[in-house]
Short mmCIF file of C-alpha atoms and ligand atoms in Angstrom, two decimals:
data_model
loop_
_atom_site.label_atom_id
_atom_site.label_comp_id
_atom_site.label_asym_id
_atom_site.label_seq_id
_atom_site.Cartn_x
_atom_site.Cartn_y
_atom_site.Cartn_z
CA UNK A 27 -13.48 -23.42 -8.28
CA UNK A 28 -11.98 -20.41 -10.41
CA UNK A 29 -9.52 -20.58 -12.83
CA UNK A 30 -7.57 -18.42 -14.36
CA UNK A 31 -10.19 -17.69 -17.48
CA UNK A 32 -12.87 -17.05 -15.09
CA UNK A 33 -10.87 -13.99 -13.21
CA UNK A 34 -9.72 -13.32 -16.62
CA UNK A 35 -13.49 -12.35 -18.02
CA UNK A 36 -14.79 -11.35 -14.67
CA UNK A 37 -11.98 -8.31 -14.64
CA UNK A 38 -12.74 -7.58 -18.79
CA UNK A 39 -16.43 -7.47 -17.94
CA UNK A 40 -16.54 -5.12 -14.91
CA UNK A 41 -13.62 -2.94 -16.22
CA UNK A 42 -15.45 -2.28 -19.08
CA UNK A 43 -19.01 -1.97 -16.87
CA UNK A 44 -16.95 0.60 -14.81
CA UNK A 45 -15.79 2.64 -17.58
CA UNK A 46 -19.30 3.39 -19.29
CA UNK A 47 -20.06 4.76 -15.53
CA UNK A 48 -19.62 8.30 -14.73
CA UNK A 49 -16.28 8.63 -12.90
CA UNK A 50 -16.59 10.66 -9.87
CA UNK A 51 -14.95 11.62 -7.19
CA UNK A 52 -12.07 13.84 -6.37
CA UNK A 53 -8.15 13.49 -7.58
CA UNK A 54 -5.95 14.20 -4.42
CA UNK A 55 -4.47 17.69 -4.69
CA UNK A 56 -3.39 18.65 -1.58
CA UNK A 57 0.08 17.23 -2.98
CA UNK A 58 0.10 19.79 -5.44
CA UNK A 59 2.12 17.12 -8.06
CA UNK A 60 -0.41 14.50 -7.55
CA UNK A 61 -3.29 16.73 -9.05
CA UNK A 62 -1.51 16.44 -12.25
CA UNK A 63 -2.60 13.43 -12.84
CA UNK A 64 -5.12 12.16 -16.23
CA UNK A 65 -8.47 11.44 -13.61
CA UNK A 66 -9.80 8.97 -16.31
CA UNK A 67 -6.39 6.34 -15.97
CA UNK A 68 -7.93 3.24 -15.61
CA UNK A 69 -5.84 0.03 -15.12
CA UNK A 70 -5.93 -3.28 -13.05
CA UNK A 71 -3.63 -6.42 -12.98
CA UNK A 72 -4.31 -9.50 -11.60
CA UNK A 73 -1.54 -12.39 -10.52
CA UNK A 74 -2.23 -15.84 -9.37
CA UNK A 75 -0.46 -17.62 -7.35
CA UNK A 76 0.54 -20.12 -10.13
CA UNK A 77 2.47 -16.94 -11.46
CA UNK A 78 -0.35 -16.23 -14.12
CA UNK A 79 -0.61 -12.59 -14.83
CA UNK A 80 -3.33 -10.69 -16.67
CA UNK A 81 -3.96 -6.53 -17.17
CA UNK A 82 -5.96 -4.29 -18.73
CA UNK A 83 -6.33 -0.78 -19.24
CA UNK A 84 -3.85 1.69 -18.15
CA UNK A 85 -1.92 -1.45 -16.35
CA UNK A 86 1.73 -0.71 -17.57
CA UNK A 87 1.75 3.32 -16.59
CA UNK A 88 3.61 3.86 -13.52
CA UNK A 89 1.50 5.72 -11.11
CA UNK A 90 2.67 7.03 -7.59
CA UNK A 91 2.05 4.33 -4.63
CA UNK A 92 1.74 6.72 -1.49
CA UNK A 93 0.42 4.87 1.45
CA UNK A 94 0.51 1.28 -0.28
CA UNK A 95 4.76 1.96 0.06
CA UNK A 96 3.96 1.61 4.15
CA UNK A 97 3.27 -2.34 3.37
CA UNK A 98 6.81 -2.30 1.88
CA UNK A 99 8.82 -0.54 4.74
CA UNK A 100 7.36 -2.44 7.25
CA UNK A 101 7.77 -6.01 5.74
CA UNK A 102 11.45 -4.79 5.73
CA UNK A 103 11.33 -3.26 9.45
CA UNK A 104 9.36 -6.69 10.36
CA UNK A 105 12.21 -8.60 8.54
CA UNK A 106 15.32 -6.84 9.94
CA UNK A 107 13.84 -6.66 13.84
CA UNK A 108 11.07 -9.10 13.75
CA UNK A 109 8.30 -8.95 16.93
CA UNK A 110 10.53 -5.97 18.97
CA UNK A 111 8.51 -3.90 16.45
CA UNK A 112 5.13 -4.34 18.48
CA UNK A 113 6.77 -1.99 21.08
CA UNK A 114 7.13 1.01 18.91
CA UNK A 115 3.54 0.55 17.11
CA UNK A 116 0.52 -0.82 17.38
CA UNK A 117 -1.85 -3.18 15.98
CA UNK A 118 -5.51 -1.30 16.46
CA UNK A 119 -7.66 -0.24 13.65
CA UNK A 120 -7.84 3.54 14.35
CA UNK A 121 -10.90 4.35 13.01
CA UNK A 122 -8.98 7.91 12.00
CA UNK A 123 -8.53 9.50 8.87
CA UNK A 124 -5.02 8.75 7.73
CA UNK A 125 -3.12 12.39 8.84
CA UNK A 126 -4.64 12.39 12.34
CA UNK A 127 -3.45 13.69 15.51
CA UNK A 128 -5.57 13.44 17.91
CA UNK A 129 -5.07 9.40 19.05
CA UNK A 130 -1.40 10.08 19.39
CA UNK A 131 -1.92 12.74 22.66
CA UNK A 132 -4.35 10.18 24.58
CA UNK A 133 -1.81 6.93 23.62
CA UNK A 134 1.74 8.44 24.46
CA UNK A 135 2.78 8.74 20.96
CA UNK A 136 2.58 4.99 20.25
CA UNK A 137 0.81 5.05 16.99
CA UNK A 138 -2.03 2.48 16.42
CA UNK A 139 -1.05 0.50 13.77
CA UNK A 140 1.93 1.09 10.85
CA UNK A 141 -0.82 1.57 7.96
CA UNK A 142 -1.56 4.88 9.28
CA UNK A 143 0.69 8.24 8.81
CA UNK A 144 2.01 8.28 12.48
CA UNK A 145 2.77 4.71 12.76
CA UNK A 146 4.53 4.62 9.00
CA UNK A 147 7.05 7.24 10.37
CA UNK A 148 8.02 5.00 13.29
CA UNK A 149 8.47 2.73 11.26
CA UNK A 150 11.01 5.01 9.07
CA UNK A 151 13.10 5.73 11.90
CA UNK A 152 13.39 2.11 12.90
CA UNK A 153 14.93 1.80 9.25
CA UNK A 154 16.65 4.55 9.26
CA UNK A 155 18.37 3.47 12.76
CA UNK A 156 18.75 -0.26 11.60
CA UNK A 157 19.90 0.36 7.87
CA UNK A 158 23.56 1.32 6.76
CA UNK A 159 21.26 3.67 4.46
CA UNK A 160 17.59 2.85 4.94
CA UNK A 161 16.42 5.28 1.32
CA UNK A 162 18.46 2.78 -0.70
CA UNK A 163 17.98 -0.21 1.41
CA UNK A 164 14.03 -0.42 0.81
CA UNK A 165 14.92 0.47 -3.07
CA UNK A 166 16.77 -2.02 -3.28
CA UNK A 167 14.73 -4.34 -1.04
CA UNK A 168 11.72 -3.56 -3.65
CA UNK A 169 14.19 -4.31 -6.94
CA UNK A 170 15.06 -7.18 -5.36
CA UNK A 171 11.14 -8.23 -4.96
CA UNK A 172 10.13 -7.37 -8.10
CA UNK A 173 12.87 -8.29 -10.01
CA UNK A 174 12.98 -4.60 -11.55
CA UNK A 175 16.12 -2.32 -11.21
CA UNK A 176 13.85 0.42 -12.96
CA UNK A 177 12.34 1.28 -9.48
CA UNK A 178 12.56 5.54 -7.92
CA UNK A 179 11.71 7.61 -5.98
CA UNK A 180 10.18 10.62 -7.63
CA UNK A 181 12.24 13.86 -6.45
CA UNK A 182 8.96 15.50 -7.73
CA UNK A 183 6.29 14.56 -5.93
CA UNK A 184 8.44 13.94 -2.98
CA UNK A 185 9.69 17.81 -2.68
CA UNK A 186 5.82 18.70 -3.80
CA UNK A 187 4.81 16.77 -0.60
CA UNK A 188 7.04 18.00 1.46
CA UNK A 189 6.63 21.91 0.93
CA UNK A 190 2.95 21.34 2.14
CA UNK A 191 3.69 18.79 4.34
CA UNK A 192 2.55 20.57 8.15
CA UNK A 193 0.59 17.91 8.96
CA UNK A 194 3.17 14.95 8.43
CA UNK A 195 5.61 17.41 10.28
CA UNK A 196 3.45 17.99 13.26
CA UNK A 197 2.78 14.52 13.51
CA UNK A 198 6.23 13.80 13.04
CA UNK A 199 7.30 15.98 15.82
CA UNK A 200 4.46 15.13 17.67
CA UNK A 201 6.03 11.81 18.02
CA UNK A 202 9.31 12.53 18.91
CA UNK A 203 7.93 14.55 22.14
CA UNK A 204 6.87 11.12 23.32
CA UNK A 205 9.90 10.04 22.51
CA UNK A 206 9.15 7.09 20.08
CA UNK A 207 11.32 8.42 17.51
CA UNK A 208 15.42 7.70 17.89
CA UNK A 209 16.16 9.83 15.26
CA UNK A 210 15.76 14.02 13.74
CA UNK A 211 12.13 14.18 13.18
CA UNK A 212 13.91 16.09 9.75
CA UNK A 213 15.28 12.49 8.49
CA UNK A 214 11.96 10.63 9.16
CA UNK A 215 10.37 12.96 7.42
CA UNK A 216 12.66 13.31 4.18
CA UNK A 217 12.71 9.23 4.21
CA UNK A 218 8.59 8.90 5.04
CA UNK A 219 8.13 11.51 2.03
CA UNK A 220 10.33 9.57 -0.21
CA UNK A 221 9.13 6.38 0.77
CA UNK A 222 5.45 7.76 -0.33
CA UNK A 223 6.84 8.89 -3.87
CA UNK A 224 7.27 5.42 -5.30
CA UNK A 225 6.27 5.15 -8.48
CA UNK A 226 5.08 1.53 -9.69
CA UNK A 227 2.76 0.38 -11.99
CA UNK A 228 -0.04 -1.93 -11.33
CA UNK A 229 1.86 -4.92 -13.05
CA UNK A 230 4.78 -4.20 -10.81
CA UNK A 231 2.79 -3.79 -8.16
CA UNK A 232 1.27 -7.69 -8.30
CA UNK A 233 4.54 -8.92 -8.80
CA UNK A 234 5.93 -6.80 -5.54
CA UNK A 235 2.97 -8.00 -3.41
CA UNK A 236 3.44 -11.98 -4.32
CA UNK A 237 5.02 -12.67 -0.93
CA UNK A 238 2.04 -11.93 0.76
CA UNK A 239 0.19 -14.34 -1.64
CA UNK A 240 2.57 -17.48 -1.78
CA UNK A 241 4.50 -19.07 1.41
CA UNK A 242 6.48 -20.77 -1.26
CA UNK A 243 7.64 -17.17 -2.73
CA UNK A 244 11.53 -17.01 -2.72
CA UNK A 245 13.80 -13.92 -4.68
CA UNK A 246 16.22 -14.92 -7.15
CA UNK A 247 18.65 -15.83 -4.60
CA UNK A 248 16.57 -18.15 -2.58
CA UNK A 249 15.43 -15.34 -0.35
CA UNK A 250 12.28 -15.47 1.57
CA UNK A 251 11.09 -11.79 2.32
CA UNK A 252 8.56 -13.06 5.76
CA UNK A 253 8.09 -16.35 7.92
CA UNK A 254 4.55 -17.87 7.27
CA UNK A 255 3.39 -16.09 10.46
CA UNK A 256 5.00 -12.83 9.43
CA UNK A 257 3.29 -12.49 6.14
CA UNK A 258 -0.28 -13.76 7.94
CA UNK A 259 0.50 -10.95 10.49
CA UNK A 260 0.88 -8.22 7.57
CA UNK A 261 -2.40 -9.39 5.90
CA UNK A 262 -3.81 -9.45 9.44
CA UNK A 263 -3.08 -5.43 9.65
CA UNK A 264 -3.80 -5.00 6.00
CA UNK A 265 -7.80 -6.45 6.54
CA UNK A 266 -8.20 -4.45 9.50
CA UNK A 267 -6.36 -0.88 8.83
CA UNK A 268 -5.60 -0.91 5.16
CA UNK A 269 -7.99 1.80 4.55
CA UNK A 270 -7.90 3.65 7.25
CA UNK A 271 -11.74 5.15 8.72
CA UNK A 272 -12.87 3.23 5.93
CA UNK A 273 -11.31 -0.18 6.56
CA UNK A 274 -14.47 -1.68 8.00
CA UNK A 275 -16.36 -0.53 4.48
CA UNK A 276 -13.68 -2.08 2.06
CA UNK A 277 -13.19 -5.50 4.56
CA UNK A 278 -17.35 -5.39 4.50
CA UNK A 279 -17.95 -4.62 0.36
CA UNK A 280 -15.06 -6.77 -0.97
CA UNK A 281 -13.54 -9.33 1.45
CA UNK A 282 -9.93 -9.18 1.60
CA UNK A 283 -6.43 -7.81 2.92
CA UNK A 284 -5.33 -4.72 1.38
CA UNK A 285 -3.90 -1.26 1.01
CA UNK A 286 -4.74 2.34 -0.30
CA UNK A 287 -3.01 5.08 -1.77
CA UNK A 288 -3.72 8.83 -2.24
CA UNK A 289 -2.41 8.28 -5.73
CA UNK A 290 -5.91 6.50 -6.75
CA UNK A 291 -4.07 3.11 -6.15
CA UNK A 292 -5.43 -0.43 -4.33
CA UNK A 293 -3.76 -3.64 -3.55
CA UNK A 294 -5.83 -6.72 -2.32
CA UNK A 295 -4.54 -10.13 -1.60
CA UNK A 296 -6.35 -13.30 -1.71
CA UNK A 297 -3.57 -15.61 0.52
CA UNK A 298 -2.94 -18.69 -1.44
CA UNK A 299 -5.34 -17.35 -4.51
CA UNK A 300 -4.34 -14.11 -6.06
CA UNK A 301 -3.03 -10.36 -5.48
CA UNK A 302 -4.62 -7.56 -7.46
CA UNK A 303 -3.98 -4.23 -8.35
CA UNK A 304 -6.10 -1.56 -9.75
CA UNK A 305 -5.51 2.06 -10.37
CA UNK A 306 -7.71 4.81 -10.35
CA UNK A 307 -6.86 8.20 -9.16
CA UNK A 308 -10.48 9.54 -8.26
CA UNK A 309 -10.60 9.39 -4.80
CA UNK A 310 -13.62 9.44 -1.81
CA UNK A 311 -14.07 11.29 0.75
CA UNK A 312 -11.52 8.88 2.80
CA UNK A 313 -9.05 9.25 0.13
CA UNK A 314 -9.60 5.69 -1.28
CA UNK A 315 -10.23 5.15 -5.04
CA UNK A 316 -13.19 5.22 -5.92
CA UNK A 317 -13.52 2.96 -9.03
CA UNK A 318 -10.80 0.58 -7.37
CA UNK A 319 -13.19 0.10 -4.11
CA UNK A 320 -16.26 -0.77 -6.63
CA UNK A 321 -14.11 -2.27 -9.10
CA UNK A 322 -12.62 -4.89 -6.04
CA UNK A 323 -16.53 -5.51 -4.61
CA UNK A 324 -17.77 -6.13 -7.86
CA UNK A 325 -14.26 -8.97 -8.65
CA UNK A 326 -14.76 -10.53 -5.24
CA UNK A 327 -18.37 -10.80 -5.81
CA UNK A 328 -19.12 -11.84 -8.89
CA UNK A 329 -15.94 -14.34 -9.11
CA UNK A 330 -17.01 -15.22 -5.34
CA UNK A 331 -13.10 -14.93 -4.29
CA UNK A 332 -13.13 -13.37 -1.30
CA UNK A 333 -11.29 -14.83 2.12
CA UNK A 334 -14.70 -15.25 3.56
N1 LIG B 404 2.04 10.80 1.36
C1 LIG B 404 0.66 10.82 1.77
C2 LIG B 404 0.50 11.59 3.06
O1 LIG B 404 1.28 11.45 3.95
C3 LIG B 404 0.16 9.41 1.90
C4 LIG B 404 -1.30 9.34 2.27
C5 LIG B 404 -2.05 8.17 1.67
O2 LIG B 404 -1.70 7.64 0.61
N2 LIG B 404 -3.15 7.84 2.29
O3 LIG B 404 -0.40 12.37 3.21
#
């Protein structure tokens, strides 16, 4: 059985492990704002489900969520229309790197799963058709979650992603030739591009992700944010397409639900146990942390948490 102490020294000892090691890998810059970024920033927070919190390292310094903002709009999409989702998007790993095409041509535009590029911009038009405002709606959706009114969108990084953004584009018009998009491929993108600019830190991160953790989560005003079966649905996704062409690798080397960002970020959920964030903005060739992937094998490991 682990208790709290036990994570608590397992996450000082590795950090620290980590640290002395050389620190490779590659800092995204194809979002020109993103490559900005100190490479060395090192933080992780863990939060149990008894509402016991511990950090260290760089765990307080906001950092910029990308793709981990995808679990976020689609536990609000999944909220507001429930299973009618399932028609616009899929539920298949796609074995694909994030930003690719080529599935989309071969499955009518119905992306594989919402963890990937294609399938997070479906998702942004069902928001964006189903919310009186959808870019303040999942703001204040996430405040609400976290408890924390000190929650943007960066206008920086957003406009920085979308002057290079051809790819998203294409995809994003892509999609609306099949028709699986109700709304100005223009919108989705301005939304998708916000959505990815997010800014959180890896403390509010933990506290974010709790109702995927606890069934017994509630907001301030009695809220729940997902059903029982809703959030085991989302962890579902997250275990098998959380990290895109290298979901396999991270379900494989550390044993859990969770999500990547391009920003060097990683969120992992132990149902019932824990959810843990760590920050790192070196990335591998699959643009997933590097130091958060070994950081996460070696937790689950040596603390033998993991859901298997
Ligand atoms: N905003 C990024 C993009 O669309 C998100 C990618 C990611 O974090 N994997 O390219």
């Amino acid at each position: 059985m682990n208790s709290r102490t036990n994570y608590q020294k397992a996450i000082v000892d590795i950090y620290h492990r980590i640290k002395n090691e050389e620190n490779v890998g590659e800092v995204a810059s194809y979002i020109p704002e993103l490559s900005k970024v100190d490479p060395d920033k090192f933080g992780v927070c863990l939060k149990t489900v008894d509402e016991e919190e511990f950090g260290i390292g760089d765990w307080q310094t906001k950092f910029s969520i990308q793709s981990i903002s995808k679990v976020l709009s689609l536990s609000l999409a999944y909220k507001k229309l429930g299973d009618k989702l399932w028609k616009r998007v899929g539920v298949e790993p796609s074995g694909s790197s994030f930003n690719s095409l080529v599935q989309l041509e071969t499955d009518n535009g119905i992306p594989r799963n919402p963890l990937i590029n294609a399938g997070a911009m479906v998702i942004c038009d069902l928001l964006i058709s189903h919310c009186d405002d959808a870019n303040s709606d999942l703001l204040d959706f996430i405040r609400k979650i976290c408890v924390n009114n000190n929650i943007t969108y960066s206008k920086s990084i957003a406009n920085s992603e979308k002057s290079v953004g051809y790819r998203n584009a294409a995809l994003c018009h892509f999609i609306k030739s099949f028709e699986n998009l109700e709304n100005d491929p223009t919108d989705v993108l301005d939304f998708y591009f916000n959505m990815c600019s997010i800014e959180l830190t890896c403390q509010e991160l933990t506290r974010t992700f709790m109702y995927l953790v606890n069934d017994k989560f509630r907001t301030a005003d009695n809220e729940q944010i997902l059903n029982v079966s809703q959030a085991k649905r989302i962890n579902a996704i997250l275990q098998t397409c959380g990290f895109y062409d290298e979901s396999g690798e991270f379900s494989f080397r550390v044993g859990l639900p969770g999500k990547s960002g391009v920003g060097g970020g990683i969120l992992a959920i132990h149902p019932n146990e824990y959810v843990i964030a760590v920050w790192s903005p070196k990335l591998n060739k699959k643009g997933n942390s590097n130091r958060g992937m070994k950081f996460l094998e070696l937790f689950t490991t040596i603390t033998t948490s993991s859901i298997f």
